[in-house]
Coordinates of C-alpha atoms and ligand atoms in Angstrom, one line a residue:
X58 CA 106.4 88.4 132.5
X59 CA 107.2 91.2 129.9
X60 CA 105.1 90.0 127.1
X61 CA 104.7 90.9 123.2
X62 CA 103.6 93.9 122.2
X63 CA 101.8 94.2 118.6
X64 CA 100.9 97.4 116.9
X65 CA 97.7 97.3 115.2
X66 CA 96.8 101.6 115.2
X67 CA 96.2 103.6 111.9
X68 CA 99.6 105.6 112.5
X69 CA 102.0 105.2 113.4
X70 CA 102.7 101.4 112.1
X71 CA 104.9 98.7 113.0
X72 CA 108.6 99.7 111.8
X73 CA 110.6 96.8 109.6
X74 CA 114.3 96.1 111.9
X75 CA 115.8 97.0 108.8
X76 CA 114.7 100.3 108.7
X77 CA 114.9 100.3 112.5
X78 CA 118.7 99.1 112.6
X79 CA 119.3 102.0 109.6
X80 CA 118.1 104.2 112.4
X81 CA 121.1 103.2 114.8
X82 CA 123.8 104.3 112.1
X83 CA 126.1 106.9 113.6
X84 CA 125.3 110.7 112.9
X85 CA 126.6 112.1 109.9
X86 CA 126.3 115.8 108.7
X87 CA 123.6 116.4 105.8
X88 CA 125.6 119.1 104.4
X89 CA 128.0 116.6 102.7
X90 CA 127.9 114.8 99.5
X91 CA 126.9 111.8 100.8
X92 CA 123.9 112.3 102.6
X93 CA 122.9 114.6 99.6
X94 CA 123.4 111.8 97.5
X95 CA 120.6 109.8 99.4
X96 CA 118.6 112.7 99.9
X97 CA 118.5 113.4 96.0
X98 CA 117.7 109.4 95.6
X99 CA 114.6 109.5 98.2
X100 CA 113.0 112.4 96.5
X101 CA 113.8 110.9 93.3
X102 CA 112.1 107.5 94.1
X103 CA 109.3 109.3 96.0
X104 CA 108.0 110.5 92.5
X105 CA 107.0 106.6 91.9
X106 CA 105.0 106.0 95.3
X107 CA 103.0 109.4 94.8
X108 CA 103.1 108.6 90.8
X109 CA 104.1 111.8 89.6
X110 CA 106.7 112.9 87.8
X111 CA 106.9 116.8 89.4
X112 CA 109.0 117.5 92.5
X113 CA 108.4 116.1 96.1
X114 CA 109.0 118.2 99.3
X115 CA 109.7 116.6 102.3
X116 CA 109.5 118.9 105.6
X117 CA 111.1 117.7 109.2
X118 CA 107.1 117.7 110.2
X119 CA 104.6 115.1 111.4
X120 CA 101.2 115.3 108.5
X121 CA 99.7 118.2 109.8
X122 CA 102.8 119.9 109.0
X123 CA 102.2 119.1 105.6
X124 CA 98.0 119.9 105.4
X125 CA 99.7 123.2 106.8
X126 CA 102.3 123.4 103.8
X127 CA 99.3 123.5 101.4
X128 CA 96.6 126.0 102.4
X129 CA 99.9 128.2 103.0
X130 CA 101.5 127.8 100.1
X131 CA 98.5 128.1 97.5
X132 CA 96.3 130.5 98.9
X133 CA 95.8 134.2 99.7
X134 CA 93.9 135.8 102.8
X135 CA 90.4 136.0 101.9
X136 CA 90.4 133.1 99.4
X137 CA 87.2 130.9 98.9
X138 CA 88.4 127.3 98.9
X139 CA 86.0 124.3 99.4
X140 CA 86.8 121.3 102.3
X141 CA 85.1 117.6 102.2
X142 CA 84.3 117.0 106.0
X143 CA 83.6 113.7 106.0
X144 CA 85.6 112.8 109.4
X145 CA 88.3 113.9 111.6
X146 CA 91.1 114.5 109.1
X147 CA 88.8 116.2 106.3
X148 CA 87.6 118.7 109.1
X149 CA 91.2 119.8 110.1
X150 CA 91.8 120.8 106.6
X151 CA 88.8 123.3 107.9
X152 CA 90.0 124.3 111.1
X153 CA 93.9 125.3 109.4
X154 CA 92.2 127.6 106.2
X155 CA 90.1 128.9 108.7
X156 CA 93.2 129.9 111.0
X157 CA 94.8 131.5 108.2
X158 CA 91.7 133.4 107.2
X159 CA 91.0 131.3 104.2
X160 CA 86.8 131.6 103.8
X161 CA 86.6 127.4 103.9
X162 CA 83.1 126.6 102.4
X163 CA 82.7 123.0 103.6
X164 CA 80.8 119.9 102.2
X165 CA 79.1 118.1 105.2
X166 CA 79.4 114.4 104.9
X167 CA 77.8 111.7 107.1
X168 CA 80.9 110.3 109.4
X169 CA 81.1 106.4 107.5
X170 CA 80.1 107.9 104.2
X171 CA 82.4 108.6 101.6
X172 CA 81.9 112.1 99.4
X173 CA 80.1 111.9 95.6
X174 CA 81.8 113.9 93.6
X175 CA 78.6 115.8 92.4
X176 CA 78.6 117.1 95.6
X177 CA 82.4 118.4 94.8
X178 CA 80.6 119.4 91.5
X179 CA 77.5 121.1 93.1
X180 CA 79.7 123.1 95.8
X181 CA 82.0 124.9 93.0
X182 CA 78.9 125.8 91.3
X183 CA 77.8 127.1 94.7
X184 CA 81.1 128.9 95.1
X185 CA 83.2 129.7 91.5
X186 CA 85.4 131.5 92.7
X187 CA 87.0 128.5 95.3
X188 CA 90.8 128.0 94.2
X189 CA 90.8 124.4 96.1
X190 CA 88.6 121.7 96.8
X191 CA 90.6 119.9 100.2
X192 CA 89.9 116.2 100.5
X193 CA 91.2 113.1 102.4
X194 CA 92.4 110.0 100.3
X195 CA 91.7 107.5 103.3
X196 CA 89.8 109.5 106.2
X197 CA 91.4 107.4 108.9
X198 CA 88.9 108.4 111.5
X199 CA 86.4 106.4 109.6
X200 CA 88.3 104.0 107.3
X201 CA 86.3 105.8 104.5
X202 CA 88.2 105.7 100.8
X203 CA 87.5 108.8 98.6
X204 CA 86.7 108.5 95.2
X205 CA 89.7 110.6 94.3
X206 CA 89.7 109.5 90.7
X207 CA 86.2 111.1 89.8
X208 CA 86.7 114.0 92.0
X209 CA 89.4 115.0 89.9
X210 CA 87.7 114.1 87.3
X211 CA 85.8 117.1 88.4
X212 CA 88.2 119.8 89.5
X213 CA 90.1 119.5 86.7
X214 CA 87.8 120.7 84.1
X215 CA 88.2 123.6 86.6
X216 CA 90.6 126.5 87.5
X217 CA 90.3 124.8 91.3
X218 CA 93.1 122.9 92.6
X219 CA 92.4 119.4 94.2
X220 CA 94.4 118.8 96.8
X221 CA 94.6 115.3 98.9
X222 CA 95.7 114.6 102.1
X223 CA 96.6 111.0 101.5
X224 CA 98.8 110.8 104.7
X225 CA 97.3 107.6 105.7
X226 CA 96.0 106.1 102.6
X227 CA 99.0 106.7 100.1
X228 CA 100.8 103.3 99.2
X229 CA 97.6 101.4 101.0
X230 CA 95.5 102.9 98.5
X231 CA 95.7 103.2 94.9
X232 CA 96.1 106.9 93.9
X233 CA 97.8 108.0 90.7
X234 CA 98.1 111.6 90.7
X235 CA 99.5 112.2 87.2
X236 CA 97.0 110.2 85.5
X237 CA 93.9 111.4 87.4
X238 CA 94.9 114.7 87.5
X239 CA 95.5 115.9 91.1
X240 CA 97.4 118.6 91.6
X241 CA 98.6 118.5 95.0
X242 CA 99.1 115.1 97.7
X243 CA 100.7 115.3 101.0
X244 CA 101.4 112.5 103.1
X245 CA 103.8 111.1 105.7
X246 CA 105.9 108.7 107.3
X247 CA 104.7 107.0 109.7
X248 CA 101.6 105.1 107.8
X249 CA 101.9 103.2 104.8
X250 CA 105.5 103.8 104.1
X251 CA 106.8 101.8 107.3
X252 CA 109.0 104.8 109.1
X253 CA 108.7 106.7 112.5
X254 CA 106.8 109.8 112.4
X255 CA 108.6 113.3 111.6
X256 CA 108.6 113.1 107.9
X257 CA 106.1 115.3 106.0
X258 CA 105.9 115.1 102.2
X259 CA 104.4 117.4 99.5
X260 CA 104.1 116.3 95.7
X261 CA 103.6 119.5 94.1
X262 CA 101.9 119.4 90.6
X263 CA 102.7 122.2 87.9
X264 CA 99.1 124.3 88.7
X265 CA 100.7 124.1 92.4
X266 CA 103.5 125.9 91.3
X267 CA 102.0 128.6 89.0
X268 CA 99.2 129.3 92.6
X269 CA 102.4 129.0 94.7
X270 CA 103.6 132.4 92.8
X271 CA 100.3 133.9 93.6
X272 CA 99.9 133.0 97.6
X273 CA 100.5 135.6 100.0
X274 CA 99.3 133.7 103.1
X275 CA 102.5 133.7 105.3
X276 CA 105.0 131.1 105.6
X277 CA 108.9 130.5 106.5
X278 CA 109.4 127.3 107.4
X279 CA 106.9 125.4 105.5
X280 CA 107.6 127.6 101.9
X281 CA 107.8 125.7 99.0
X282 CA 110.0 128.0 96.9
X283 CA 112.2 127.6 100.0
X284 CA 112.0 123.9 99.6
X285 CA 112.1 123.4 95.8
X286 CA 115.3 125.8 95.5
X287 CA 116.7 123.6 97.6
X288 CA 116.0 120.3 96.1
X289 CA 117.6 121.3 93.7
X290 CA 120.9 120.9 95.0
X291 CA 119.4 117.8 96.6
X292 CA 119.2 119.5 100.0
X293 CA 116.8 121.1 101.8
X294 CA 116.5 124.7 103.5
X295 CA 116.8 123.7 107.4
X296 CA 118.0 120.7 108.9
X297 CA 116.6 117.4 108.0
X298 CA 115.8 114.6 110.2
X299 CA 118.8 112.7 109.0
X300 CA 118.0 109.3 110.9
X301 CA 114.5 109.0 109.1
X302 CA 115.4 110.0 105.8
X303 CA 118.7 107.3 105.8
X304 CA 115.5 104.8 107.0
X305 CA 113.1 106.2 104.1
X306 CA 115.9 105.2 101.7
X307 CA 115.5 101.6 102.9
X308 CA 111.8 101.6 103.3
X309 CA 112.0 102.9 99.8
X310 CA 113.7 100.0 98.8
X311 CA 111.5 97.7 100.2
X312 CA 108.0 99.6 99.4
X313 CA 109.3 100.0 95.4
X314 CA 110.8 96.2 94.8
X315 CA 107.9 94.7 93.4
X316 CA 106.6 98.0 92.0
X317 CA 103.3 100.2 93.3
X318 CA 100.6 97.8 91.5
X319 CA 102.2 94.9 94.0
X320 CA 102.0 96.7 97.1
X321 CA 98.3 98.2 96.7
X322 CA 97.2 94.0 95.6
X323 CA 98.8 93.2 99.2
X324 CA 96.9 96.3 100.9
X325 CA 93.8 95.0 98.9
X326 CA 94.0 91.4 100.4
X327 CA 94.8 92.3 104.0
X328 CA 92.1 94.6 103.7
X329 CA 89.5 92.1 102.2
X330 CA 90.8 89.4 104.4
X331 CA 89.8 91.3 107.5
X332 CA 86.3 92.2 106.1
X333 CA 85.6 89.1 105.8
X334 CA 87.0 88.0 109.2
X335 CA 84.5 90.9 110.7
X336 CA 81.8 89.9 109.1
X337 CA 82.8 86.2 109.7
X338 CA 82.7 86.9 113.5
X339 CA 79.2 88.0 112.9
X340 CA 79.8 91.9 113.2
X341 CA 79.8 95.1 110.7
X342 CA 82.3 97.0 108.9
X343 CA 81.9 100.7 109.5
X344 CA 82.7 102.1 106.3
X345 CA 80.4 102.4 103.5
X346 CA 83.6 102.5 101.1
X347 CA 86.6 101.1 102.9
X348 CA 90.0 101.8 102.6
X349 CA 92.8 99.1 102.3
X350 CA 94.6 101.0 105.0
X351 CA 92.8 100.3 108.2
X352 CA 89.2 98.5 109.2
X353 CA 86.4 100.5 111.3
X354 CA 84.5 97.2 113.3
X355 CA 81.2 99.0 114.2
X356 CA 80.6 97.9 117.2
X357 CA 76.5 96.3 118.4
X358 CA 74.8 98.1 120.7
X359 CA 75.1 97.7 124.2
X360 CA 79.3 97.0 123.8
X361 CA 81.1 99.4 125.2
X362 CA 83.9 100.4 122.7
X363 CA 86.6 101.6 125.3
X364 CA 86.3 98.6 127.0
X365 CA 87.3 96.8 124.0
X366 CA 89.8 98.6 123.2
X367 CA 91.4 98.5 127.0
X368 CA 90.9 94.8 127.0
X369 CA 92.6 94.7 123.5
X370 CA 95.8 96.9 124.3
X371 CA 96.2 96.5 128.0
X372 CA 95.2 92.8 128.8
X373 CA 96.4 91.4 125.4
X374 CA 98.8 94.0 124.3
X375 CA 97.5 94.2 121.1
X376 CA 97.0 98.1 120.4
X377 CA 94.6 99.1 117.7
X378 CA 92.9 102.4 117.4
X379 CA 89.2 103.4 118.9
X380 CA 86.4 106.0 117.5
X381 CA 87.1 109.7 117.8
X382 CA 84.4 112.2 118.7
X383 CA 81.1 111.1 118.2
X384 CA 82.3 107.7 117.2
X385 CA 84.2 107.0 120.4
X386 CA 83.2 103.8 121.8
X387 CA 81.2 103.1 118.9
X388 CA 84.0 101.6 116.8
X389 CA 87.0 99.9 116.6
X390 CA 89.9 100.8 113.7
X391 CA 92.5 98.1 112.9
X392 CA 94.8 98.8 111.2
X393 CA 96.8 96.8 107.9
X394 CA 99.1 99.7 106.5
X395 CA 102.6 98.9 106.3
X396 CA 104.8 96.4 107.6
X397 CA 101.8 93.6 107.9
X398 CA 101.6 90.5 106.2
X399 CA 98.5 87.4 106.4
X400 CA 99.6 86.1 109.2
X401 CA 99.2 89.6 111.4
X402 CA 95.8 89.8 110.4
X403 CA 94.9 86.4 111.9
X404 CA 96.2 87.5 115.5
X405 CA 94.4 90.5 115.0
X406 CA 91.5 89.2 114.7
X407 CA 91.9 86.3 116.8
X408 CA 92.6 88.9 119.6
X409 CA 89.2 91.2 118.8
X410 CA 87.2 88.1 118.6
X411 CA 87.9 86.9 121.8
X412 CA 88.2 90.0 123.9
X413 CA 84.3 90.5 121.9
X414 CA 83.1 87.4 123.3
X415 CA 84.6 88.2 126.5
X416 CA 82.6 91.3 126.7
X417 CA 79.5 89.5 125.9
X418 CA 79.0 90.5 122.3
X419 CA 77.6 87.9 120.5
X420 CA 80.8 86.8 118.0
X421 CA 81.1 83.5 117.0
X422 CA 84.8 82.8 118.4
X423 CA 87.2 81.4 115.8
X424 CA 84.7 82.3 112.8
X425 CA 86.3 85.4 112.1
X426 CA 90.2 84.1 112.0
X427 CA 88.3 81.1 110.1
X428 CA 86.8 83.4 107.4
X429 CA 89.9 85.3 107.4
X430 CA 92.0 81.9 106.7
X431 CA 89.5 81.0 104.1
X432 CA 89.9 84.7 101.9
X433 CA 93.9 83.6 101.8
X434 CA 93.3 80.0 101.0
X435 CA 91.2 81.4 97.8
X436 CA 87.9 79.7 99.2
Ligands
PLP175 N1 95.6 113.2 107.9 C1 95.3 111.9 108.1 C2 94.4 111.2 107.1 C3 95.8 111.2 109.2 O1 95.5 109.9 109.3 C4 96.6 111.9 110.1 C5 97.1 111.2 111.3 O2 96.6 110.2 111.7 C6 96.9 113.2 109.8 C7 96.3 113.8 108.7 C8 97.7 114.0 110.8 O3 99.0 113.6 110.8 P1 99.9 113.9 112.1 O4 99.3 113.4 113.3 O5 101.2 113.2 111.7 O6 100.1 115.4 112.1

């Protein structure tokens, strides 16, 4: 029997059906009034999930596209820039500078730890000339949130950018880039925002756009100007994906009806539901400052982590996400960005319980859906 598949991974996230079913519509041509018309609308109401009032890119481009986008577009050959690698995602920001021959100076962070921003504070002592400090709202490798508020608390008394990849965290986590003073955020589709992958976006503060006038690295595709002389005329330089961005209208709709305050309180309670329904099982959560996107279960010593997550996906069908390098088999990452409510989180974690307990760890089975019940009931 063909049974039930449930989607439980940090990206990408279960899809609403009336996004999907937006999806189906029949092709139409996105150099016509009406698709600009929606396209000038999304960008529009983008402004209010990214809390900005300056412009909003959005590339054809899964979220590297956009990390990309930013080293590209702000920086010259030879620039000093600093990097936060506190997990899989903050190193990558590393790896792409380094590509482009950006000299990244990086901040070492223990993988489960989140960044202090003295640290941020101490490297651009360390290195005043760096024209960005690179950072990762949610580092979904280890379910880590980043103090982005004090960080840019930090780079802005500074002539350094800060610039956040908040692919996975944005609309999960509460980030207000106009008010705390962060200049650049990318994100993308397929997380928070309830789409398919393939859209990249880039809110682009005004500093952005004076060191966009400066940057010589080399770019075509990925060029702001490009983009941002295009957006004007509600448009965009190349083809869009014009499937996705008539579903990000409608996920827009949904994501933005009871305002961005609302949706962070639901992240928050799913989030703090399943903390306590890991703890309630009688295991650990991971991160020393967790996100409301997705929850790292460390996993006791002598469990073997792929076997978990096997048991989880193939045996129950229930797909959540494991550790990544040195973390692999040592962790588990469920994820509650997106199209989740209460009720997901107590199959979730009625299905990690059990498959625990089958693997021998010592879980108390039923505890953790219990405590989990118990955080919604306001006990
Ligand atoms: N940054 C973060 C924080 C992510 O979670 C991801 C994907 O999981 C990425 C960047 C890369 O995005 P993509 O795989 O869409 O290129």
């Amino acid at each position: 029997m063909r049974r039930k598949q449930r989607l439980f991974t940090p990206g990408p996230t279960a899809v609403p059906p009336e996004v999907l079913s937006v999806m189906a519509s029949p092709m139409t041509h996105h150099r016509q009034a009406a698709f600009e018309a929606v396209f000038g609308r999304v960008s529009e109401r983008l402004k209010a999930v990214f809390q900005t009032s300056s412009p909003v890119i959005i590339f054809a481009g899964s979220g590297t596209s956009a990390l990309e986008a930013a080293i590209v577009n702000t920086l010259s050959a030879e620039d000093e820039a600093i990097f936060v690698n506190a997990g899989k995602f903050g190193q990558r920001w590393g790896a792409i500078g380094k590509a482009f021959g950006v000299r990244m100076h990086e901040i070492t962070v223990e993988w489960g730890e989140a960044v202090a921003p003295q640290q941020v504070d101490d490297a651009l002592k360390a290195h005043p000339n760096a024209k960005a400090v690179f950072t990762t709202l949610n580092e979904t490798s280890t379910t880590v949130l980043t103090d982005i508020r004090s960080l840019a608390s930090v780079t802005s008394q500074r002539d350094a950018l800060l610039v956040v990849d908040a692919v996975s965290g944005l609309g999960a986590d509460e980030l207000r880039m106009d008010d705390w003073g962060v200049d650049l955020v990318v994100s993308g589709s397929q997380k928070a925002l309830m789409l398919p992958p393939g859209l990249a976006f880039s809110a682009i503060g005004p500093r952005v756009q004076e060191a966009m006038q400066r940057s010589t690295l080399p770019k075509f595709y990925l060029s702001y100007a490009k983009a941002l002389k295009s957006l004007a005329d509600n448009t965009t330089p190349f083809t869009p994906v014009v499937p996705t961005v008539l579903a990000l209208d409608k996920a827009l709709d949904m994501v933005l009806e009871d305002g961005m305050e609302a949706l962070w309180d639901h992240h928050r309670r799913l989030a703090e539901a399943v903390r306590a329904g890991v703890v309630g099982m009688g295991m650990k959560v991971f991160a020393q400052r967790p996100s409301n996107a997705a929850t790292a279960i460390a996993l006791p010593e002598g469990i073997n982590g792929s076997a978990l997550h096997k048991k989880l996906r193939d045996e129950y069908q229930v797909t959540c996400a494991g550790g990544q390098d040195h973390l692999k088999g040592r962790i588990e990452r469920i994820a509650h960005m997106g199209y989740y409510d209460q009720f997901d989180m107590l199959v979730v974690l009625g299905a990690v319980e059990l498959a625990l307990s089958e693997l021998g760890a010592p879980v108390r089975v039923g505890e953790g859906v219990g405590a989990a019940q118990r955080y919604f009931a306001g006990e």
